[in-house]
mmCIF file of C-alpha atoms in Angstrom:
data_model
loop_
_atom_site.group_PDB
_atom_site.id
_atom_site.type_symbol
_atom_site.label_atom_id
_atom_site.label_comp_id
_atom_site.label_asym_id
_atom_site.label_seq_id
_atom_site.Cartn_x
_atom_site.Cartn_y
_atom_site.Cartn_z
ATOM 1 C CA MET F 1 63.463 -30.695 -1.045
ATOM 2 C CA GLU F 2 65.371 -33.859 -0.168
ATOM 3 C CA LYS F 3 69.020 -33.612 -1.133
ATOM 4 C CA VAL F 4 70.226 -36.329 -3.512
ATOM 5 C CA VAL F 5 73.485 -37.841 -2.337
ATOM 6 C CA ARG F 6 75.776 -39.029 -5.104
ATOM 7 C CA GLN F 7 77.179 -42.462 -4.298
ATOM 8 C CA GLU F 8 80.719 -43.251 -5.396
ATOM 9 C CA TYR F 9 81.487 -46.753 -6.636
ATOM 10 C CA ASN F 10 84.844 -48.448 -7.052
ATOM 11 C CA ALA F 11 85.789 -50.740 -9.943
ATOM 12 C CA PRO F 12 89.430 -51.705 -9.305
ATOM 13 C CA ALA F 13 89.933 -53.655 -12.549
ATOM 14 C CA LEU F 14 88.530 -50.803 -14.600
ATOM 15 C CA GLU F 15 90.749 -48.308 -12.761
ATOM 16 C CA LYS F 16 93.804 -50.456 -13.569
ATOM 17 C CA GLY F 17 92.798 -50.675 -17.221
ATOM 18 C CA LEU F 18 92.338 -46.923 -17.525
ATOM 19 C CA ASP F 19 95.663 -46.284 -15.767
ATOM 20 C CA ILE F 20 97.417 -48.576 -18.257
ATOM 21 C CA LEU F 21 95.743 -47.019 -21.307
ATOM 22 C CA GLU F 22 96.552 -43.463 -20.177
ATOM 23 C CA LEU F 23 100.144 -44.462 -19.446
ATOM 24 C CA LEU F 24 100.742 -46.179 -22.798
ATOM 25 C CA ALA F 25 98.975 -43.391 -24.694
ATOM 26 C CA SER F 26 101.426 -40.862 -23.242
ATOM 27 C CA SER F 27 104.529 -42.991 -23.923
ATOM 28 C CA ALA F 28 106.498 -42.655 -27.154
ATOM 29 C CA GLU F 29 108.155 -46.049 -26.615
ATOM 30 C CA PRO F 30 106.768 -49.580 -25.991
ATOM 31 C CA MET F 31 106.891 -50.696 -22.370
ATOM 32 C CA SER F 32 107.387 -54.020 -20.593
ATOM 33 C CA LYS F 33 105.028 -55.341 -17.884
ATOM 34 C CA LYS F 34 107.597 -54.361 -15.261
ATOM 35 C CA GLN F 35 107.891 -50.812 -16.623
ATOM 36 C CA ILE F 36 104.113 -50.417 -16.795
ATOM 37 C CA ALA F 37 103.704 -51.711 -13.243
ATOM 38 C CA GLU F 38 106.374 -49.358 -11.899
ATOM 39 C CA MET F 39 105.017 -46.313 -13.740
ATOM 40 C CA ALA F 40 101.437 -47.103 -12.672
ATOM 41 C CA GLY F 41 102.463 -47.707 -9.070
ATOM 42 C CA ARG F 42 101.238 -51.286 -9.095
ATOM 43 C CA SER F 43 102.693 -54.799 -8.994
ATOM 44 C CA VAL F 44 103.099 -56.977 -12.097
ATOM 45 C CA GLY F 45 100.592 -59.390 -10.598
ATOM 46 C CA GLU F 46 97.988 -56.620 -10.308
ATOM 47 C CA ILE F 47 98.166 -55.625 -13.967
ATOM 48 C CA PHE F 48 98.836 -59.006 -15.642
ATOM 49 C CA ARG F 49 95.224 -60.020 -16.299
ATOM 50 C CA VAL F 50 94.131 -56.499 -17.218
ATOM 51 C CA LEU F 51 96.955 -56.225 -19.765
ATOM 52 C CA SER F 52 95.981 -59.592 -21.249
ATOM 53 C CA VAL F 53 92.369 -58.479 -21.726
ATOM 54 C CA LEU F 54 93.393 -55.120 -23.232
ATOM 55 C CA ALA F 55 95.681 -56.934 -25.684
ATOM 56 C CA ARG F 56 92.984 -59.487 -26.570
ATOM 57 C CA ARG F 57 90.462 -56.692 -27.218
ATOM 58 C CA GLY F 58 92.964 -54.796 -29.362
ATOM 59 C CA TYR F 59 93.402 -51.716 -27.171
ATOM 60 C CA VAL F 60 97.105 -52.431 -26.681
ATOM 61 C CA THR F 61 99.536 -54.275 -28.929
ATOM 62 C CA PHE F 62 101.948 -56.909 -27.582
ATOM 63 C CA ASN F 63 105.238 -57.606 -29.348
ATOM 64 C CA GLU F 64 106.314 -61.179 -28.599
ATOM 65 C CA ASP F 65 109.925 -60.588 -29.655
ATOM 66 C CA SER F 66 110.507 -57.650 -27.316
ATOM 67 C CA GLY F 67 107.936 -58.607 -24.686
ATOM 68 C CA LYS F 68 106.656 -55.039 -24.683
ATOM 69 C CA TYR F 69 103.274 -53.364 -25.010
ATOM 70 C CA MET F 70 102.206 -50.229 -26.838
ATOM 71 C CA PHE F 71 98.998 -48.260 -27.308
ATOM 72 C CA SER F 72 97.022 -49.276 -30.409
ATOM 73 C CA MET F 73 94.700 -47.287 -32.682
ATOM 74 C CA GLN F 74 91.643 -49.150 -31.380
ATOM 75 C CA MET F 75 90.628 -46.302 -29.066
ATOM 76 C CA PHE F 76 90.785 -43.830 -31.935
ATOM 77 C CA THR F 77 88.732 -46.186 -34.129
ATOM 78 C CA VAL F 78 86.057 -46.515 -31.442
ATOM 79 C CA ALA F 79 85.956 -42.752 -30.865
ATOM 80 C CA ASN F 80 85.528 -42.103 -34.588
ATOM 81 C CA GLN F 81 82.428 -44.287 -34.619
ATOM 82 C CA TYR F 82 80.642 -41.724 -32.438
ATOM 83 C CA PRO F 83 77.987 -40.437 -34.887
ATOM 84 C CA PRO F 84 78.477 -36.631 -34.625
ATOM 85 C CA GLN F 85 82.250 -36.934 -34.878
ATOM 86 C CA SER F 86 82.073 -39.445 -37.705
ATOM 87 C CA GLN F 87 79.644 -37.282 -39.663
ATOM 88 C CA LEU F 88 81.803 -34.198 -39.114
ATOM 89 C CA LEU F 89 84.975 -35.913 -40.350
ATOM 90 C CA ASN F 90 83.239 -37.492 -43.343
ATOM 91 C CA ILE F 91 82.146 -34.042 -44.492
ATOM 92 C CA ALA F 92 85.221 -32.081 -43.429
ATOM 93 C CA LYS F 93 88.111 -34.288 -44.602
ATOM 94 C CA PRO F 94 87.760 -33.771 -48.384
ATOM 95 C CA LEU F 95 87.305 -30.026 -47.884
ATOM 96 C CA MET F 96 90.310 -29.869 -45.556
ATOM 97 C CA LYS F 97 92.404 -31.635 -48.194
ATOM 98 C CA MET F 98 91.188 -29.182 -50.818
ATOM 99 C CA VAL F 99 92.051 -26.084 -48.792
ATOM 100 C CA SER F 100 95.460 -27.459 -47.743
ATOM 101 C CA GLU F 101 96.387 -28.107 -51.375
ATOM 102 C CA LYS F 102 95.109 -24.690 -52.401
ATOM 103 C CA VAL F 103 97.025 -22.607 -49.845
ATOM 104 C CA ASN F 104 99.967 -24.974 -49.180
ATOM 105 C CA GLN F 105 99.291 -25.057 -45.435
ATOM 106 C CA SER F 106 98.262 -27.771 -43.006
ATOM 107 C CA CYS F 107 94.969 -27.631 -41.116
ATOM 108 C CA HIS F 108 93.333 -29.468 -38.234
ATOM 109 C CA VAL F 109 89.861 -29.792 -36.765
ATOM 110 C CA SER F 110 89.303 -29.944 -33.012
ATOM 111 C CA TRP F 111 86.392 -30.176 -30.658
ATOM 112 C CA TYR F 112 85.778 -29.877 -26.958
ATOM 113 C CA ASP F 113 84.896 -33.005 -25.036
ATOM 114 C CA ASN F 114 85.380 -34.147 -21.453
ATOM 115 C CA GLN F 115 87.384 -31.124 -20.272
ATOM 116 C CA HIS F 116 89.727 -31.076 -23.269
ATOM 117 C CA LEU F 117 89.946 -29.428 -26.676
ATOM 118 C CA VAL F 118 91.259 -32.285 -28.829
ATOM 119 C CA VAL F 119 92.487 -32.561 -32.426
ATOM 120 C CA ILE F 120 90.290 -35.180 -34.124
ATOM 121 C CA GLY F 121 91.338 -34.700 -37.758
ATOM 122 C CA ARG F 122 94.167 -33.116 -39.719
ATOM 123 C CA GLU F 123 95.467 -32.549 -43.228
ATOM 124 C CA GLU F 124 99.173 -32.036 -43.841
ATOM 125 C CA SER F 125 100.559 -29.345 -46.115
ATOM 126 C CA PRO F 126 101.424 -30.698 -49.570
ATOM 127 C CA TYR F 127 104.562 -28.539 -49.496
ATOM 128 C CA LYS F 128 107.860 -30.081 -48.348
ATOM 129 C CA MET F 129 107.801 -28.158 -45.088
ATOM 130 C CA GLY F 130 105.069 -27.021 -42.734
ATOM 131 C CA PHE F 131 103.652 -27.303 -39.257
ATOM 132 C CA SER F 132 100.923 -29.700 -38.150
ATOM 133 C CA LEU F 133 99.483 -31.184 -34.964
ATOM 134 C CA LYS F 134 99.034 -34.847 -34.133
ATOM 135 C CA ILE F 135 95.645 -36.518 -33.943
ATOM 136 C CA GLY F 136 94.698 -36.609 -30.277
ATOM 137 C CA ALA F 137 96.757 -33.541 -29.362
ATOM 138 C CA LYS F 138 95.181 -31.558 -26.521
ATOM 139 C CA LEU F 139 95.089 -27.814 -27.071
ATOM 140 C CA ASP F 140 95.450 -25.092 -24.444
ATOM 141 C CA VAL F 141 92.101 -23.326 -24.318
ATOM 142 C CA CYS F 142 93.534 -19.887 -23.573
ATOM 143 C CA SER F 143 96.670 -20.193 -25.715
ATOM 144 C CA SER F 144 95.385 -21.427 -29.065
ATOM 145 C CA GLY F 145 93.274 -20.025 -31.880
ATOM 146 C CA SER F 146 90.941 -23.004 -31.542
ATOM 147 C CA GLY F 147 90.491 -22.277 -27.841
ATOM 148 C CA ILE F 148 89.722 -18.606 -28.398
ATOM 149 C CA VAL F 149 87.035 -19.537 -30.941
ATOM 150 C CA LEU F 150 85.613 -22.149 -28.550
ATOM 151 C CA LEU F 151 85.333 -19.565 -25.768
ATOM 152 C CA SER F 152 83.987 -16.854 -28.093
ATOM 153 C CA PHE F 153 81.090 -18.945 -29.339
ATOM 154 C CA SER F 154 80.170 -20.573 -25.997
ATOM 155 C CA ASP F 155 77.487 -19.123 -23.751
ATOM 156 C CA GLU F 156 78.563 -17.597 -20.451
ATOM 157 C CA LEU F 157 77.873 -20.641 -18.262
ATOM 158 C CA LYS F 158 79.675 -23.038 -20.606
ATOM 159 C CA ARG F 159 82.595 -20.596 -20.938
ATOM 160 C CA GLU F 160 82.980 -20.363 -17.159
ATOM 161 C CA LYS F 161 82.964 -24.158 -16.889
ATOM 162 C CA ILE F 162 85.549 -24.541 -19.659
ATOM 163 C CA LEU F 163 87.848 -21.952 -18.082
ATOM 164 C CA LYS F 164 87.504 -23.508 -14.634
ATOM 165 C CA GLN F 165 88.529 -26.899 -15.996
ATOM 166 C CA SER F 166 91.302 -25.537 -18.238
ATOM 167 C CA GLY F 167 93.961 -25.057 -15.579
ATOM 168 C CA ALA F 168 94.795 -21.658 -17.097
ATOM 169 C CA THR F 169 96.305 -18.931 -14.932
ATOM 170 C CA ASP F 170 94.425 -15.725 -14.145
ATOM 171 C CA TYR F 171 96.705 -13.874 -16.561
ATOM 172 C CA GLU F 172 96.032 -16.377 -19.379
ATOM 173 C CA ILE F 173 92.288 -16.104 -18.796
ATOM 174 C CA GLU F 174 92.487 -12.297 -18.821
ATOM 175 C CA GLN F 175 94.432 -12.351 -22.104
ATOM 176 C CA ALA F 176 91.928 -14.763 -23.670
ATOM 177 C CA ASN F 177 88.878 -12.791 -22.516
ATOM 178 C CA ALA F 178 90.254 -9.671 -24.201
ATOM 179 C CA LEU F 179 90.002 -11.438 -27.583
ATOM 180 C CA LEU F 180 86.492 -12.851 -27.338
ATOM 181 C CA ASN F 181 84.299 -9.953 -28.469
ATOM 182 C CA GLN F 182 86.300 -9.221 -31.597
ATOM 183 C CA THR F 183 86.497 -12.919 -32.475
ATOM 184 C CA LYS F 184 82.755 -13.402 -32.160
ATOM 185 C CA ASN F 185 81.919 -10.201 -34.048
ATOM 186 C CA GLN F 186 84.123 -11.018 -37.028
ATOM 187 C CA GLY F 187 83.340 -14.743 -36.968
ATOM 188 C CA TYR F 188 86.915 -16.043 -36.784
ATOM 189 C CA PHE F 189 90.232 -15.643 -34.974
ATOM 190 C CA ILE F 190 93.552 -14.553 -36.460
ATOM 191 C CA GLY F 191 96.576 -14.045 -34.250
ATOM 192 C CA PRO F 192 100.199 -15.039 -33.666
ATOM 193 C CA SER F 193 100.776 -18.347 -31.930
ATOM 194 C CA PRO F 194 101.831 -17.660 -28.331
ATOM 195 C CA GLN F 195 103.885 -20.863 -28.373
ATOM 196 C CA ILE F 196 105.680 -20.964 -31.747
ATOM 197 C CA SER F 197 107.302 -17.992 -33.484
ATOM 198 C CA GLY F 198 106.416 -17.547 -37.155
ATOM 199 C CA ILE F 199 103.041 -19.297 -36.860
ATOM 200 C CA THR F 200 99.789 -17.365 -37.229
ATOM 201 C CA ASN F 201 96.681 -19.185 -36.017
ATOM 202 C CA ILE F 202 93.639 -18.815 -38.272
ATOM 203 C CA SER F 203 90.640 -20.475 -36.600
ATOM 204 C CA VAL F 204 87.014 -20.635 -37.738
ATOM 205 C CA PRO F 205 84.006 -22.237 -35.993
ATOM 206 C CA ILE F 206 81.914 -25.062 -37.456
ATOM 207 C CA PHE F 207 78.251 -25.127 -36.493
ATOM 208 C CA THR F 208 75.351 -27.516 -36.536
ATOM 209 C CA GLY F 209 72.353 -25.237 -36.510
ATOM 210 C CA SER F 210 73.096 -22.486 -33.981
ATOM 211 C CA GLU F 211 75.397 -24.687 -31.874
ATOM 212 C CA MET F 212 79.152 -24.608 -32.371
ATOM 213 C CA LEU F 213 80.383 -28.156 -32.923
ATOM 214 C CA ALA F 214 84.085 -27.832 -33.750
ATOM 215 C CA VAL F 215 86.881 -25.494 -34.833
ATOM 216 C CA LEU F 216 88.948 -25.669 -38.019
ATOM 217 C CA THR F 217 92.411 -24.115 -37.792
ATOM 218 C CA VAL F 218 95.246 -23.373 -40.184
ATOM 219 C CA PRO F 219 98.546 -22.872 -38.312
ATOM 220 C CA TYR F 220 99.798 -20.525 -41.019
ATOM 221 C CA VAL F 221 103.539 -20.780 -41.680
ATOM 222 C CA THR F 222 105.057 -17.584 -43.055
ATOM 223 C CA LEU F 223 107.038 -18.471 -46.190
ATOM 224 C CA ASP F 224 109.131 -16.294 -48.507
ATOM 225 C CA SER F 225 107.790 -16.759 -52.050
ATOM 226 C CA ASP F 226 111.199 -15.912 -53.564
ATOM 227 C CA ALA F 227 112.962 -18.522 -51.446
ATOM 228 C CA VAL F 228 110.408 -21.323 -52.008
ATOM 229 C CA HIS F 229 110.014 -20.471 -55.739
ATOM 230 C CA HIS F 230 106.232 -20.457 -55.804
ATOM 231 C CA ALA F 231 103.420 -18.068 -54.964
ATOM 232 C CA VAL F 232 102.435 -17.988 -51.296
ATOM 233 C CA ASP F 233 98.814 -17.274 -50.437
ATOM 234 C CA SER F 234 98.406 -14.461 -47.924
ATOM 235 C CA ILE F 235 96.893 -14.815 -44.466
ATOM 236 C CA GLU F 236 93.828 -12.938 -45.718
ATOM 237 C CA THR F 237 93.364 -15.292 -48.686
ATOM 238 C CA THR F 238 93.844 -18.326 -46.442
ATOM 239 C CA LYS F 239 91.304 -16.938 -43.963
ATOM 240 C CA ASN F 240 88.741 -16.447 -46.737
ATOM 241 C CA GLU F 241 89.243 -20.011 -47.974
ATOM 242 C CA LEU F 242 88.889 -21.354 -44.443
ATOM 243 C CA VAL F 243 85.711 -19.347 -43.746
ATOM 244 C CA ALA F 244 84.189 -20.614 -46.994
ATOM 245 C CA ILE F 245 84.759 -24.297 -46.275
ATOM 246 C CA CYS F 246 83.579 -23.944 -42.657
ATOM 247 C CA GLN F 247 80.351 -22.417 -43.947
ATOM 248 C CA SER F 248 80.003 -25.349 -46.340
ATOM 249 C CA ILE F 249 80.648 -27.905 -43.582
ATOM 250 C CA SER F 250 78.191 -26.142 -41.250
ATOM 251 C CA HIS F 251 75.520 -26.095 -43.956
ATOM 252 C CA GLN F 252 75.936 -29.830 -44.571
ATOM 253 C CA LEU F 253 75.819 -30.598 -40.817
ATOM 254 C CA THR F 254 72.670 -28.542 -40.215
ATOM 255 C CA PRO F 255 69.357 -30.383 -40.718
ATOM 256 C CA GLN F 256 67.459 -28.753 -43.547
ATOM 257 C CA VAL F 257 63.817 -28.025 -42.700
#
């Protein structure tokens, strides 16, 4: 059989645009043309036209007073127009709000795309304190409840590909693999956060048909009911609430024959 050779093409302007977007998306502060050029390893002349187009199309915002640029929400808006993601969020958001208000905890929904497990929706705890993740946050596959659920409900080939692209160490992969069978058998993951003390990750898969589409997680904050002066739902109660709404979301996402 004749071997197909993949041809690589270069698009310098597109490369510059992507470099700028990735740079501004990772920056907490607005940046000037000079700062962007220096950080991107390019000259101001190289990026001037690309920046102008990105600003005109709404992907970056230009402040005339400061002369600085910052990442806009346009990319997020475009991503949310992707039909499966849009449908998922339309169904999940009211249920996420309901469960957050019921158990006084935040929750977030994430899905795997293009080598990353990314938070695409969240609901903050109605209580005065809590823990939540930002929209767009990238989760460690082997060190998060969402990642363990993703691996548990992926077939072997997909799991190997995800792990290969994750950048996890051999030890992290070994630790994650030890949790997969139990997670799949019980249908959810519960375990202490390896990154933040006092947080227990409760993660449940969302399906469309037999295919796992996303993961809904409550980063459960342990509160003392006497100190906060109200009843605190247990981890078990929170898990049951989360399982119930994930089943509801999955049912609504699955075509009914």
